[in-house]
One Martini backbone bead per residue (centre of mass of N, CA, C, O) as a GRO file, in nm:
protein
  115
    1UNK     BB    1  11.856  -4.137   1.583
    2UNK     BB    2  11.650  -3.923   1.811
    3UNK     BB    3  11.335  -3.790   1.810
    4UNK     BB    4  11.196  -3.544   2.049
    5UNK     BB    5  10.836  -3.460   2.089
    6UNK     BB    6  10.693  -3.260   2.257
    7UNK     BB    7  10.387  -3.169   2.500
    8UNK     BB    8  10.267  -2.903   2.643
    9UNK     BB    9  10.212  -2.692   2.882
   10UNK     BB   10  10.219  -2.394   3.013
   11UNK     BB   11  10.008  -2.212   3.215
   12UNK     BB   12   9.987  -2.207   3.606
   13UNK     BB   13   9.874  -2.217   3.903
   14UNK     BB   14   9.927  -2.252   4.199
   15UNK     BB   15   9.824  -2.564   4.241
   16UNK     BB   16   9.847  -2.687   4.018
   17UNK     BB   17   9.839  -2.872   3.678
   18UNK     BB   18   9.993  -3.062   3.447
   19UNK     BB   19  10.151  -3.209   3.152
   20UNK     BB   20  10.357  -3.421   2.968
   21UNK     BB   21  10.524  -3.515   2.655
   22UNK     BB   22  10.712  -3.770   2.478
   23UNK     BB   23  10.789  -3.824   2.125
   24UNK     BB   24  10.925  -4.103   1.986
   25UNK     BB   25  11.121  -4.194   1.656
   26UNK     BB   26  11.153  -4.461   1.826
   27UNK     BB   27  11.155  -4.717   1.974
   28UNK     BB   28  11.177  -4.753   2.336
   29UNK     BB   29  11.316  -5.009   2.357
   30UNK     BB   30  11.582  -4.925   2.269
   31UNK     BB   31  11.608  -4.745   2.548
   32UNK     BB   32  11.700  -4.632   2.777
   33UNK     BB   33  11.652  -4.382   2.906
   34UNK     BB   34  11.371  -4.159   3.013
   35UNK     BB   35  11.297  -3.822   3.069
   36UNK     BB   36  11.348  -3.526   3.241
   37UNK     BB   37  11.428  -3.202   3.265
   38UNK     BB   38  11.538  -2.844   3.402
   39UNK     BB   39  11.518  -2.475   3.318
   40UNK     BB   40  11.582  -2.203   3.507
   41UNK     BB   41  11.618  -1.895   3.473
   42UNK     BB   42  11.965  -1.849   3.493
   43UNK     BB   43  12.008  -2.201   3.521
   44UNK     BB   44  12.075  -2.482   3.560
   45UNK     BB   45  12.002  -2.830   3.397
   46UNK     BB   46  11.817  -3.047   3.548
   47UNK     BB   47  11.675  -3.340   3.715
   48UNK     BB   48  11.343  -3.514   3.772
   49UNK     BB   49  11.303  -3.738   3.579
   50UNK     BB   50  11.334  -4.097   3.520
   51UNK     BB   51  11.269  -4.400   3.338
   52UNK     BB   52  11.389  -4.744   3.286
   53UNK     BB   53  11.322  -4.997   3.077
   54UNK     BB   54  11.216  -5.159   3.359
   55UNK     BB   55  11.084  -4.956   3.551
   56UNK     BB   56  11.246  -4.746   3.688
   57UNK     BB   57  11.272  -4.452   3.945
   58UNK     BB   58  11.377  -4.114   3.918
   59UNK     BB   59  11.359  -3.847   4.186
   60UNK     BB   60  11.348  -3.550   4.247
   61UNK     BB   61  11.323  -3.424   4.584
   62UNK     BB   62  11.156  -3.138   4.433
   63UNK     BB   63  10.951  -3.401   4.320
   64UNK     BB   64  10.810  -3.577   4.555
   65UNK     BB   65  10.465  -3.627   4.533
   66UNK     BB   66  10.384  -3.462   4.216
   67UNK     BB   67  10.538  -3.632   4.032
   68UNK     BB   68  10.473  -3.837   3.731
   69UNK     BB   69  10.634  -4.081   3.559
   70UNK     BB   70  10.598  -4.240   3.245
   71UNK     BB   71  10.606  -4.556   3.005
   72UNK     BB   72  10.501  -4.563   2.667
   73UNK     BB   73  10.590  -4.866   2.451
   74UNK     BB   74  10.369  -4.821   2.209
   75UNK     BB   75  10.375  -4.488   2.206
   76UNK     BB   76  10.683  -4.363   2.278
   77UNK     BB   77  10.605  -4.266   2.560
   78UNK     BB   78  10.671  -3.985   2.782
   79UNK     BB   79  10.515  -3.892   3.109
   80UNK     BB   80  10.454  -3.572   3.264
   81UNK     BB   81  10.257  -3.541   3.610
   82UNK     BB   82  10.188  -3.238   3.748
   83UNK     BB   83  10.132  -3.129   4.103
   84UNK     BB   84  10.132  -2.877   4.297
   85UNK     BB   85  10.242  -2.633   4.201
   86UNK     BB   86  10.511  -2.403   4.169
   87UNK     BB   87  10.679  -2.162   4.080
   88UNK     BB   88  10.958  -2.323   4.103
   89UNK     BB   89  10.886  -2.467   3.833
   90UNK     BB   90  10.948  -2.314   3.637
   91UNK     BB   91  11.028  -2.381   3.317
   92UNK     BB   92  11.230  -2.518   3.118
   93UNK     BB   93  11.160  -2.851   2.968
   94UNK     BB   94  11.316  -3.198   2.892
   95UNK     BB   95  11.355  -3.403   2.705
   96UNK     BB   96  11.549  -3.758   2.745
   97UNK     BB   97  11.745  -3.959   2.614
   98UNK     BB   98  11.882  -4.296   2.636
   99UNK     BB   99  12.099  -4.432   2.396
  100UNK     BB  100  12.383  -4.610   2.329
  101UNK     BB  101  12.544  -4.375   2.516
  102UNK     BB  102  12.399  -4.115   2.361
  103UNK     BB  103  12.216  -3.820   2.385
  104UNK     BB  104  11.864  -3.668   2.375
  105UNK     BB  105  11.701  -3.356   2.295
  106UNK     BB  106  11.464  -3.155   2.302
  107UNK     BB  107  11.347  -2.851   2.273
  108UNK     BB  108  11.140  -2.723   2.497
  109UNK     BB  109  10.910  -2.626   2.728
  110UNK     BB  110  10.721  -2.447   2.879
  111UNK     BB  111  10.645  -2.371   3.271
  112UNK     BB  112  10.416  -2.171   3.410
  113UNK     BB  113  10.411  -2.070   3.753
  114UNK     BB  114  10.141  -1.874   3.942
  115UNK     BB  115  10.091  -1.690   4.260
   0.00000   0.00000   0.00000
């Protein structure tokens, strides 16, 4: 089991920027892909970028040139920096592990951003 403890978010005018960040209880060495997904209210949940043991990254279309993914693996920790943020950035948040063609999600964090 991999658990995973999400921390940030809150409420930000657009353009404003965000951080978010997400700590497993095991090491992420051993996690093959970290990432963020997010849902916006009444909709699927998406993914936003992930970025993998090897520190590969992929980003959606839709936060290209905003969004920062990083995983930093002595600290277990993916951290998400949002910049240039958008009403439609909106969203619970959510960390993502794939371990082991496992996957685990934290509890997810709200988003709100203010026109």
């Amino acid at each position: 089991q991999v658990q995973l403890v999400e921390s940030g978010g809150g409420l930000v005018q657009a353009g404003g920027s965000i951080g978010l960040s997400c700590t497993a209880s095991q090491s992420v060495f051993s996690i093959s892909i970290m990432g963020w997904y997010r849902q916006p209210p009444g909709k699927q949940r998406d993914l936003v970028a992930h970025i993998t043991a090897s520190g590969s990254i992929h980003y959606a279309d839709s936060v290209k040139g905003r969004f920062t993914i990083s995983r930093d693996n002595a600290k277990n920790t993916v951290d998400l920096r949002m910049n240039n943020l958008k009403p439609e950035d909106t969203a619970v948040y959510y960390c993502y592990a794939l371990r082991s063609l496992q996957g685990y999600w934290g509890q997810g964090t709200q988003v709100t951003v203010s026109s």
